[in-house]
Coordinates of C-alpha atoms in Angstrom, one line a residue:
Chain H
M7 CA -37.9 -69.3 145.0
G8 CA -40.6 -69.2 147.1
A9 CA -40.5 -73.0 147.6
L10 CA -36.6 -72.8 148.7
L11 CA -37.5 -70.1 151.0
M12 CA -40.3 -72.1 152.6
L13 CA -37.8 -74.9 152.8
L14 CA -35.4 -72.9 154.6
S15 CA -37.9 -71.5 157.1
A16 CA -39.1 -74.9 157.8
A17 CA -35.4 -76.0 158.5
Q18 CA -34.9 -73.1 160.9
R19 CA -38.4 -73.9 162.9
P20 CA -37.7 -75.1 166.4
G21 CA -37.7 -78.5 167.0
P22 CA -38.3 -80.0 170.2
E23 CA -36.7 -78.0 173.0
P24 CA -33.7 -79.6 174.5
A25 CA -33.7 -80.6 178.2
V26 CA -30.8 -81.1 180.6
L27 CA -30.8 -83.5 183.6
Q28 CA -29.9 -81.7 186.5
Y29 CA -27.8 -83.5 189.4
P30 CA -25.6 -82.7 192.3
K31 CA -22.0 -82.1 190.9
N32 CA -20.2 -85.0 193.1
W33 CA -22.4 -87.7 191.5
P34 CA -21.0 -89.6 188.6
A35 CA -22.1 -89.2 184.9
P36 CA -25.2 -91.1 184.2
R37 CA -24.9 -94.5 182.9
Y38 CA -27.8 -94.1 180.1
D39 CA -26.7 -93.1 176.8
F40 CA -28.7 -89.9 176.0
S41 CA -26.8 -89.6 172.8
R42 CA -29.5 -92.3 171.3
N43 CA -32.4 -90.6 173.0
P44 CA -31.7 -86.9 173.5
L45 CA -33.7 -85.5 176.4
T46 CA -36.3 -82.9 175.1
R47 CA -39.0 -80.9 176.9
E48 CA -42.0 -82.4 174.5
G49 CA -40.3 -86.0 174.7
I50 CA -40.6 -85.7 178.6
E51 CA -43.9 -84.5 178.8
L52 CA -45.0 -87.2 176.3
G53 CA -43.4 -89.8 178.3
R54 CA -45.3 -88.3 181.4
R55 CA -48.6 -88.6 179.7
L56 CA -48.1 -92.4 178.7
F57 CA -46.7 -92.9 182.2
Y58 CA -50.0 -91.6 183.7
D59 CA -52.5 -93.0 180.8
P60 CA -54.3 -96.1 181.2
V61 CA -54.0 -96.9 177.3
L62 CA -51.3 -99.0 178.3
S63 CA -53.2 -101.5 179.9
R64 CA -55.5 -104.1 178.1
D65 CA -58.6 -102.9 179.4
S66 CA -57.7 -99.3 179.8
T67 CA -57.9 -99.2 183.4
L68 CA -54.5 -99.1 184.7
S69 CA -51.2 -96.9 184.0
C70 CA -48.0 -97.0 185.4
A71 CA -49.0 -94.6 188.2
G72 CA -51.1 -97.5 189.4
C73 CA -48.4 -99.0 190.9
H74 CA -45.8 -96.2 191.2
L75 CA -47.4 -93.2 192.8
S76 CA -45.3 -90.1 192.8
F77 CA -46.1 -89.0 196.4
T78 CA -45.0 -92.6 197.7
A79 CA -41.7 -92.7 196.2
F80 CA -43.3 -94.1 192.9
A81 CA -43.8 -97.3 194.9
H82 CA -47.1 -99.2 195.4
V83 CA -48.0 -97.9 198.8
D84 CA -49.7 -100.7 201.2
H85 CA -49.5 -103.4 198.8
A86 CA -47.1 -106.4 199.7
L87 CA -47.5 -107.8 195.9
S88 CA -48.8 -105.3 193.5
H89 CA -51.9 -106.2 191.5
G90 CA -52.8 -105.5 187.9
I91 CA -55.9 -105.1 185.7
Q92 CA -58.8 -107.1 187.4
D93 CA -57.3 -107.2 190.7
R94 CA -54.8 -110.0 189.6
I95 CA -52.3 -110.2 192.0
G96 CA -48.5 -110.4 190.7
T97 CA -45.5 -112.0 192.7
R98 CA -43.3 -109.2 193.4
N99 CA -43.4 -105.5 195.5
A100 CA -43.3 -102.5 192.7
P101 CA -39.9 -101.2 193.4
A102 CA -39.6 -97.2 194.3
L103 CA -38.5 -95.2 191.2
A104 CA -35.5 -92.7 191.5
N105 CA -32.3 -91.9 189.9
L106 CA -32.7 -94.5 187.0
A107 CA -30.3 -92.9 184.7
W108 CA -27.7 -94.5 186.9
A109 CA -29.2 -98.0 187.2
Q110 CA -27.8 -100.6 185.5
A111 CA -30.5 -103.3 185.3
F112 CA -34.0 -103.3 186.2
M113 CA -36.8 -105.5 188.0
W114 CA -35.6 -107.3 191.0
D115 CA -34.1 -110.1 189.3
G116 CA -32.2 -107.7 186.5
A117 CA -34.0 -109.2 183.8
I118 CA -34.5 -106.1 181.9
Q119 CA -30.9 -104.4 180.8
H120 CA -32.0 -101.1 179.6
L121 CA -34.3 -98.6 180.7
D122 CA -36.2 -98.2 177.2
F123 CA -37.2 -101.8 177.3
Q124 CA -38.2 -101.7 181.1
A125 CA -41.8 -100.7 180.3
L126 CA -42.4 -103.8 178.0
A127 CA -42.6 -106.0 181.1
P128 CA -45.4 -104.7 183.0
I129 CA -47.3 -103.8 179.8
S130 CA -46.8 -107.6 178.7
S131 CA -47.2 -109.2 182.0
P132 CA -50.8 -111.0 182.4
T133 CA -50.7 -110.0 186.0
E134 CA -50.1 -106.5 185.5
M135 CA -51.5 -104.8 182.1
D136 CA -51.8 -107.7 180.2
H137 CA -51.3 -105.8 177.0
S138 CA -48.8 -105.6 174.0
I139 CA -46.7 -102.9 172.4
Q140 CA -48.2 -103.5 169.2
K141 CA -51.7 -102.6 170.5
I142 CA -50.6 -99.9 172.2
V143 CA -49.1 -98.3 169.3
E144 CA -52.4 -98.9 167.2
K145 CA -54.5 -97.4 170.1
L146 CA -52.0 -94.3 170.2
N147 CA -52.0 -94.0 166.4
A148 CA -55.9 -93.8 166.4
S149 CA -56.3 -91.5 169.2
P150 CA -57.4 -87.8 168.9
R151 CA -54.4 -86.2 170.9
Y152 CA -51.4 -88.2 170.7
P153 CA -50.3 -87.7 167.2
A154 CA -49.7 -84.1 168.0
L155 CA -47.8 -85.1 171.3
F156 CA -45.4 -87.6 168.9
E157 CA -45.2 -84.7 166.3
A158 CA -43.9 -82.3 168.9
A159 CA -41.8 -84.8 170.2
F160 CA -40.2 -86.4 167.7
G161 CA -41.3 -84.2 164.4
T162 CA -43.6 -87.0 163.0
R163 CA -47.1 -87.9 164.0
K164 CA -46.8 -91.3 164.1
A165 CA -46.1 -93.6 166.9
T166 CA -43.9 -96.4 166.9
G167 CA -42.9 -99.1 169.5
E168 CA -39.4 -97.3 169.4
R169 CA -40.9 -93.7 170.3
V170 CA -43.2 -94.8 172.9
L171 CA -40.6 -96.5 175.0
K172 CA -38.0 -93.6 174.5
A173 CA -40.5 -91.0 175.6
M174 CA -41.2 -93.1 178.7
A175 CA -37.7 -93.6 179.3
Q176 CA -37.3 -89.8 179.0
F177 CA -39.9 -89.0 181.8
E178 CA -38.6 -91.7 183.9
L179 CA -34.9 -90.1 183.6
T180 CA -36.2 -87.1 185.0
L181 CA -37.2 -88.5 188.3
I182 CA -34.2 -87.6 190.1
S183 CA -34.0 -87.7 194.0
A184 CA -31.2 -85.4 195.4
G185 CA -33.0 -83.3 197.7
S186 CA -33.3 -85.2 200.7
K187 CA -31.8 -83.9 204.2
Y188 CA -28.9 -86.4 203.8
D189 CA -28.3 -84.6 200.4
R190 CA -28.2 -81.1 202.1
M191 CA -26.3 -82.3 205.0
M192 CA -23.6 -83.4 202.2
A193 CA -23.5 -80.2 200.6
G194 CA -23.0 -78.4 204.1
T195 CA -26.4 -76.8 204.1
D196 CA -27.9 -78.5 206.6
T197 CA -27.0 -80.4 210.2
F198 CA -27.8 -84.2 211.4
S199 CA -29.0 -84.4 214.9
R200 CA -27.1 -86.4 217.2
Q201 CA -29.4 -89.5 216.6
E202 CA -29.1 -89.1 212.9
Q203 CA -25.6 -88.7 213.0
N204 CA -25.0 -91.6 214.9
G205 CA -27.2 -93.7 212.8
Y206 CA -25.2 -92.7 209.7
A207 CA -22.2 -94.0 211.5
I208 CA -24.0 -97.4 211.9
F209 CA -25.4 -97.3 208.3
Q210 CA -21.7 -96.6 206.9
K211 CA -20.2 -99.4 209.0
N212 CA -23.1 -102.2 208.6
C213 CA -25.1 -101.2 205.3
A214 CA -23.1 -99.0 203.1
S215 CA -21.3 -101.7 201.2
C216 CA -24.5 -102.9 199.2
H217 CA -26.5 -99.7 199.7
A218 CA -23.6 -97.4 198.5
E219 CA -23.7 -93.9 198.2
P220 CA -25.1 -91.6 196.8
F221 CA -27.6 -93.8 195.4
F222 CA -28.1 -96.0 198.3
T223 CA -27.5 -99.3 196.4
N224 CA -24.5 -100.8 194.4
F225 CA -26.6 -101.9 191.5
S226 CA -25.7 -105.6 192.2
F227 CA -27.7 -108.7 193.3
E228 CA -27.4 -109.9 197.0
K229 CA -28.6 -112.4 199.4
N230 CA -30.4 -110.9 202.1
G231 CA -31.1 -113.6 204.4
L232 CA -34.7 -114.3 203.8
P233 CA -36.3 -117.4 203.5
L234 CA -37.9 -118.6 200.3
D235 CA -41.7 -117.8 200.2
T236 CA -42.7 -121.3 199.4
M237 CA -46.2 -120.2 197.6
L238 CA -44.1 -117.7 195.2
R239 CA -41.0 -119.8 194.9
D240 CA -39.3 -116.8 193.8
Y241 CA -35.4 -117.6 193.3
G242 CA -34.6 -114.3 192.2
R243 CA -31.7 -113.6 189.8
M244 CA -31.3 -117.3 189.1
R245 CA -34.3 -117.1 187.0
I246 CA -32.1 -114.9 184.7
T247 CA -28.9 -116.4 184.7
Q248 CA -29.8 -119.9 185.5
N249 CA -26.7 -120.0 187.7
P250 CA -27.2 -121.9 191.2
A251 CA -25.0 -119.5 192.7
D252 CA -27.4 -116.6 192.0
S253 CA -30.3 -118.4 193.7
L254 CA -32.2 -116.3 196.4
R255 CA -30.1 -113.2 195.0
F256 CA -32.2 -109.9 194.2
K257 CA -31.2 -106.4 193.3
V258 CA -30.0 -104.2 195.9
P259 CA -32.7 -101.4 196.2
T260 CA -32.1 -97.8 196.5
L261 CA -33.2 -96.6 200.2
R262 CA -33.7 -93.0 199.0
N263 CA -37.3 -92.2 199.9
I264 CA -37.8 -95.3 202.1
E265 CA -39.8 -93.7 204.4
F266 CA -42.6 -93.8 201.8
S267 CA -41.8 -96.7 199.7
Y268 CA -43.4 -99.4 202.5
P269 CA -43.9 -102.4 202.2
Y270 CA -40.4 -103.6 202.0
M271 CA -38.5 -106.4 200.4
H272 CA -38.8 -107.9 197.0
D273 CA -42.1 -109.8 197.8
G274 CA -43.1 -106.7 200.5
R275 CA -43.1 -108.9 203.3
F276 CA -42.2 -106.4 206.0
R277 CA -44.5 -103.4 206.7
K278 CA -42.0 -101.3 209.1
L279 CA -38.4 -100.4 208.4
R280 CA -38.1 -101.6 212.0
D281 CA -39.1 -105.0 210.7
V282 CA -36.3 -104.8 208.0
V283 CA -33.9 -103.8 210.6
N284 CA -34.8 -106.5 213.0
H285 CA -34.6 -109.1 210.2
Y286 CA -30.7 -108.1 209.5
A287 CA -30.0 -108.5 213.2
Q288 CA -31.7 -111.5 213.7
T289 CA -31.0 -113.8 210.4
T290 CA -28.8 -116.8 210.7
A291 CA -28.6 -117.0 206.7
L292 CA -26.1 -114.1 206.4
D293 CA -22.5 -114.6 207.5
R294 CA -22.4 -111.2 209.5
P295 CA -25.8 -110.4 211.3
L296 CA -26.2 -106.6 212.4
E297 CA -25.1 -106.5 216.1
L298 CA -27.3 -103.6 217.2
S299 CA -28.8 -102.7 220.3
A300 CA -32.5 -101.3 220.6
N301 CA -31.1 -97.6 220.9
E302 CA -28.9 -98.3 217.7
K303 CA -31.7 -99.7 215.7
T304 CA -33.8 -96.5 216.1
D305 CA -30.7 -94.4 215.6
L306 CA -30.3 -96.2 212.5
V307 CA -34.0 -95.8 211.3
A308 CA -33.6 -92.1 212.0
F309 CA -31.0 -91.7 209.8
L310 CA -32.8 -93.8 207.2
L311 CA -35.7 -91.0 207.4
T312 CA -33.1 -88.3 206.5
L313 CA -33.2 -90.0 202.9
T314 CA -36.8 -88.5 202.2
D315 CA -37.0 -85.9 199.6
R316 CA -40.3 -84.2 199.9
A317 CA -39.4 -81.7 196.8
F318 CA -39.3 -85.1 194.6
L319 CA -42.4 -86.6 196.4
F320 CA -44.4 -83.4 195.4
N321 CA -42.5 -82.4 192.5
P322 CA -45.6 -80.8 190.1
D323 CA -43.6 -81.9 187.2
F324 CA -43.6 -85.4 188.2
S325 CA -47.1 -85.7 189.0
F326 CA -50.5 -86.3 187.0
P327 CA -50.4 -84.1 184.1
K328 CA -52.9 -81.6 183.7
E329 CA -54.4 -80.9 180.4
Chain R
M8 CA -33.8 -67.4 139.8
K9 CA -32.8 -68.3 136.2
H10 CA -29.4 -69.2 137.4
L11 CA -30.7 -71.6 140.0
V12 CA -33.1 -73.3 137.3
L13 CA -30.3 -73.8 135.2
C14 CA -28.0 -75.3 137.7
L15 CA -30.7 -77.6 138.8
K16 CA -31.2 -78.8 135.3
Y17 CA -27.5 -79.5 134.8
A18 CA -27.6 -81.4 137.9
G19 CA -30.2 -83.5 136.8
L20 CA -28.7 -84.1 133.7
I21 CA -25.5 -85.0 135.3
L22 CA -27.5 -87.5 137.4
L23 CA -29.2 -89.1 134.2
C24 CA -25.9 -89.4 132.7
F25 CA -24.0 -91.7 135.0
P26 CA -26.5 -93.9 136.9
A27 CA -24.9 -97.3 135.8
E28 CA -21.3 -96.4 136.8
S29 CA -22.1 -95.1 140.0
Q30 CA -24.0 -98.1 141.4
N31 CA -22.7 -101.7 141.9
I32 CA -26.1 -103.2 143.4
I33 CA -25.9 -106.9 144.8
S34 CA -29.5 -108.4 145.3
L35 CA -29.7 -111.2 147.7
N36 CA -32.7 -113.6 147.8
L37 CA -33.5 -116.0 150.9
G38 CA -34.9 -119.5 150.5
P39 CA -35.6 -121.8 153.3
F40 CA -35.3 -125.7 152.1
Y41 CA -35.5 -128.8 153.7
K42 CA -32.7 -130.8 151.9
S43 CA -33.9 -130.0 148.1
E44 CA -37.4 -129.4 149.0
K45 CA -38.6 -125.6 149.1
I46 CA -40.6 -124.6 152.4
A47 CA -43.7 -122.6 152.1
L48 CA -45.7 -121.8 155.0
G49 CA -48.7 -124.1 155.9
E50 CA -47.6 -127.0 153.4
S51 CA -46.6 -130.5 155.0
L52 CA -43.1 -131.5 153.7
S53 CA -42.5 -135.0 152.2
T54 CA -40.9 -136.1 155.4
P55 CA -41.7 -139.0 157.5
D56 CA -43.1 -136.8 160.1
S57 CA -45.3 -134.7 157.9
L58 CA -43.1 -131.5 159.2
T59 CA -44.9 -128.2 158.5
L60 CA -43.8 -124.7 159.4
H61 CA -46.6 -122.1 160.6
Q62 CA -44.1 -119.3 161.1
L63 CA -40.4 -118.7 160.2
R64 CA -38.9 -115.3 161.1
F65 CA -35.3 -114.7 161.9
Y66 CA -33.0 -111.5 161.9
L67 CA -30.0 -111.3 159.7
G68 CA -27.8 -108.4 159.8
H69 CA -24.3 -106.9 159.5
F70 CA -23.4 -108.0 156.2
T71 CA -20.0 -107.7 155.4
F72 CA -18.6 -108.4 151.8
Y73 CA -15.0 -109.6 151.4
Q74 CA -12.3 -109.6 148.7
N75 CA -9.3 -111.4 149.6
N76 CA -10.2 -111.1 153.2
A77 CA -10.5 -107.3 152.9
A78 CA -14.0 -106.1 153.9
I79 CA -15.1 -104.0 150.9
L80 CA -18.8 -103.1 152.3
E81 CA -20.1 -103.3 155.9
D82 CA -23.7 -102.8 156.7
K83 CA -24.4 -102.8 160.4
N84 CA -28.3 -103.0 160.0
Y85 CA -30.6 -105.8 160.7
H86 CA -33.1 -107.3 158.8
L87 CA -36.0 -109.3 159.7
F88 CA -36.8 -112.2 157.3
D89 CA -40.3 -113.2 157.5
L90 CA -41.4 -116.2 155.3
E91 CA -45.2 -115.0 155.3
E92 CA -44.0 -111.7 153.8
A93 CA -42.2 -112.4 150.3
S94 CA -41.2 -108.5 150.3
T95 CA -38.6 -109.3 153.3
L96 CA -37.0 -112.1 151.3
N97 CA -34.9 -109.8 149.3
L98 CA -32.0 -107.4 150.4
T99 CA -30.0 -105.2 148.0
F100 CA -26.4 -104.0 148.9
N101 CA -24.8 -101.0 147.2
L102 CA -21.0 -102.1 146.6
P103 CA -18.5 -99.5 145.9
Q104 CA -18.0 -98.9 142.3
N105 CA -16.1 -101.8 140.4
A106 CA -16.0 -103.7 143.7
T107 CA -15.9 -107.3 143.3
F108 CA -16.2 -109.9 146.5
D109 CA -15.5 -113.5 146.8
S110 CA -16.9 -114.1 150.3
L111 CA -19.4 -112.6 152.5
A112 CA -20.5 -112.8 156.4
F113 CA -23.5 -112.0 158.3
N114 CA -24.8 -112.5 161.9
L115 CA -27.9 -114.7 162.6
G116 CA -29.6 -113.0 165.2
V117 CA -28.9 -109.5 166.9
D118 CA -25.5 -108.8 168.4
S119 CA -25.1 -107.9 172.3
L120 CA -24.1 -104.4 171.6
T121 CA -26.9 -103.6 169.3
T122 CA -29.3 -105.3 172.3
A123 CA -27.8 -103.3 174.9
S124 CA -28.1 -100.1 172.8
G125 CA -31.8 -99.2 173.7
A126 CA -34.8 -99.3 172.0
M127 CA -34.5 -99.3 168.2
G128 CA -37.1 -98.6 165.0
G129 CA -37.8 -100.5 161.9
D130 CA -37.0 -104.2 161.6
L131 CA -35.9 -103.8 165.2
D132 CA -38.9 -102.3 166.6
P133 CA -40.3 -104.1 169.5
T134 CA -43.8 -104.0 167.8
Q135 CA -42.5 -106.6 165.4
G136 CA -43.1 -109.4 167.9
M137 CA -39.6 -110.4 168.2
F138 CA -38.4 -109.1 171.3
W139 CA -38.7 -110.7 174.8
T140 CA -40.9 -108.6 177.2
W141 CA -40.1 -110.5 180.4
Q142 CA -36.4 -110.6 179.9
S143 CA -34.4 -108.1 177.7
G144 CA -33.3 -109.2 174.3
Y145 CA -34.3 -110.1 171.1
I146 CA -35.9 -113.5 169.8
N147 CA -33.3 -114.1 167.0
V148 CA -35.3 -116.8 165.3
K149 CA -38.6 -117.8 165.5
M150 CA -39.9 -121.2 164.0
E151 CA -43.1 -122.8 164.7
G152 CA -45.0 -125.3 163.2
F153 CA -46.0 -129.2 163.2
S154 CA -44.4 -132.4 163.4
K155 CA -45.7 -136.1 164.2
K156 CA -42.6 -136.6 166.2
C157 CA -43.6 -133.6 168.6
P158 CA -45.3 -135.2 171.7
A159 CA -46.8 -131.9 172.4
R160 CA -50.5 -131.1 172.3
N161 CA -51.6 -131.1 168.4
G162 CA -47.8 -132.0 167.5
E163 CA -46.9 -128.5 167.9
F164 CA -43.5 -127.3 168.4
Q165 CA -42.0 -123.7 168.8
F166 CA -38.7 -122.7 168.8
H167 CA -38.0 -119.1 169.9
L168 CA -34.3 -118.8 169.9
G169 CA -32.4 -115.9 171.6
G170 CA -30.2 -114.6 174.4
Y171 CA -27.4 -112.2 174.3
L172 CA -25.8 -112.6 177.6
P173 CA -23.0 -114.9 178.2
P174 CA -22.6 -117.7 178.7
Y175 CA -26.0 -118.3 176.8
A176 CA -25.3 -115.5 173.7
A177 CA -26.9 -117.3 170.8
N178 CA -26.1 -114.7 168.0
Q179 CA -24.0 -116.5 165.3
R180 CA -21.6 -115.1 162.8
V181 CA -22.1 -116.9 159.5
E182 CA -19.2 -117.0 156.9
L183 CA -19.6 -118.0 153.3
K184 CA -17.5 -118.1 150.3
T185 CA -19.2 -116.7 147.1
G186 CA -16.8 -118.3 144.7
G187 CA -16.6 -115.1 142.8
N188 CA -18.8 -112.0 141.8
S189 CA -22.3 -112.1 141.2
E190 CA -25.0 -109.5 140.9
N191 CA -27.5 -112.0 142.0
L192 CA -27.3 -114.2 145.0
L193 CA -29.3 -116.8 146.5
L194 CA -28.9 -117.5 150.2
T195 CA -30.3 -120.7 151.3
L196 CA -31.1 -122.2 154.5
D197 CA -31.6 -126.0 154.8
L198 CA -33.6 -126.7 158.1
A199 CA -33.0 -130.5 157.4
P200 CA -30.1 -130.8 160.0
F201 CA -32.1 -128.5 162.5
F202 CA -34.8 -130.9 162.9
E203 CA -32.8 -134.0 162.7
Q204 CA -31.2 -132.9 165.8
V205 CA -34.2 -131.4 167.5
N206 CA -34.3 -133.2 171.0
W207 CA -38.3 -134.0 170.5
V208 CA -38.7 -135.8 174.0
D209 CA -38.3 -132.9 176.1
K210 CA -36.9 -129.8 174.0
H211 CA -39.7 -129.0 171.5
N212 CA -40.7 -125.9 173.0
V213 CA -37.7 -123.6 173.4
M214 CA -38.8 -120.1 174.5
S215 CA -35.9 -118.7 176.7
P216 CA -32.4 -118.2 176.6
G217 CA -30.0 -121.0 177.7
A218 CA -27.8 -123.8 176.5
E219 CA -30.3 -125.5 174.2
A220 CA -31.0 -122.0 172.5
V221 CA -27.4 -121.7 171.8
R222 CA -27.1 -125.3 170.5
L223 CA -29.9 -124.9 168.1
S224 CA -28.9 -121.7 167.0
G225 CA -25.3 -123.4 166.1
I226 CA -27.0 -125.8 163.8
L227 CA -28.6 -123.0 161.9
A228 CA -25.7 -120.8 161.6
K229 CA -23.9 -124.1 159.6
S230 CA -26.9 -124.6 157.5
F231 CA -26.5 -121.3 155.3
A232 CA -25.0 -121.9 151.8
I233 CA -24.7 -119.4 149.2
H234 CA -25.2 -119.7 145.3
A235 CA -24.3 -117.3 142.5
Q236 CA -27.4 -117.1 140.1

């Protein structure tokens, strides 16, 4: 009878605490299927620790945060091409991270179709972490502190590839940026300056078909008129689809927190927002280059700065976990 | 308390009395061959090119057993067969009581819906080394070895067949007549057609989704046969 009571009490013991994603009411439902990976406070916390732990790299020197810094929009500030362990330089600019629960594909060429699997790419890339999920799981299972974290999150002390990836996805799913001046404006709790309002009108007319609100991306792969970098020879989406029509198509990045995610474009070739706007005004490779006066360009940039979300950038829940 | 113990005793007795009637277990063993020659890893076959396999791993899953074209058991799980691990070469299925079957079907490789559903555990855990990291998707078949015909370094070939997005989805459905009911089935895979149709000149290393991966997967799918034992 005592054993039965013990079983009952074990069944009633609280498991991980469910967590709910908070986002604006007028946003669509997330694309991520939470039924396969229910968010929990402990799962998110485990994912956060993994995100910030250099154990994920072969020589245990580099964490995800090495290239995705919270206070610079989870991008790699000042690095056109991100570097991995031992100063190895990659071929692309680390993208800003935000609102990943709505994303449809990951990486500049959409090579990864599901957030769970995204981390495998930088983990395995020789120019990034140069490691393997097998080795990472071994290291975590031998670690003095991770088994307890896995037990709290998944009810078992054993780390597996599935649990590592799901925990990291849980943390990444919480990276929601919806607190910019633009968002307050949409909610009716703030107002644009005349310059910002003018910039918003220019944006809606010229940019919003690809950088669609509220995520500031239509999640598709588009040609942006940039000439091929003859050293990198990166043809973007074509590498994945093997379809020549996809040559030089890259994923449309979000513009949220763009003030902090410089340098810009898939290879980081532009250091200033103004350079990006000038590219779209000058390119002859697109059907419809922007026709903007110098003042209009300034107004457009003023609007883009309203996408900065300081509550997101400095959210203590997103920063390095303290013991 | 006394009643509880009695109840448990009777429950146990009932279970002990009726084990055979409640089970209809089918055992399926997998054997790779080259024509009639059984394949063992690291051992040269008696082919002119001294074909030798160093690794053979592949996913089979979503087994469905049929009687008169009606499904009697559908098992959506995937299993990783690894010629190096004898324990992976046997599968059992618990069919409904008294059910019989005359054919079965299964997937060679992981279907696109499963692939697109996020991280999985067990045989589908990415730590199994059967998941591409640079581009989403399972490696459905990993076959590596040596052939004198292979112009690569040391005559070594690598076929990592996979891809789940159209037009290069490599997953194949295989349907086989079992010719009646049997508790023990031997599923053979004859690799002769595959190696006879390999393009040794420039397609002896296939490690990404594409037309060649689909073509070679199609050849493998036609090379399975089932035998009642």
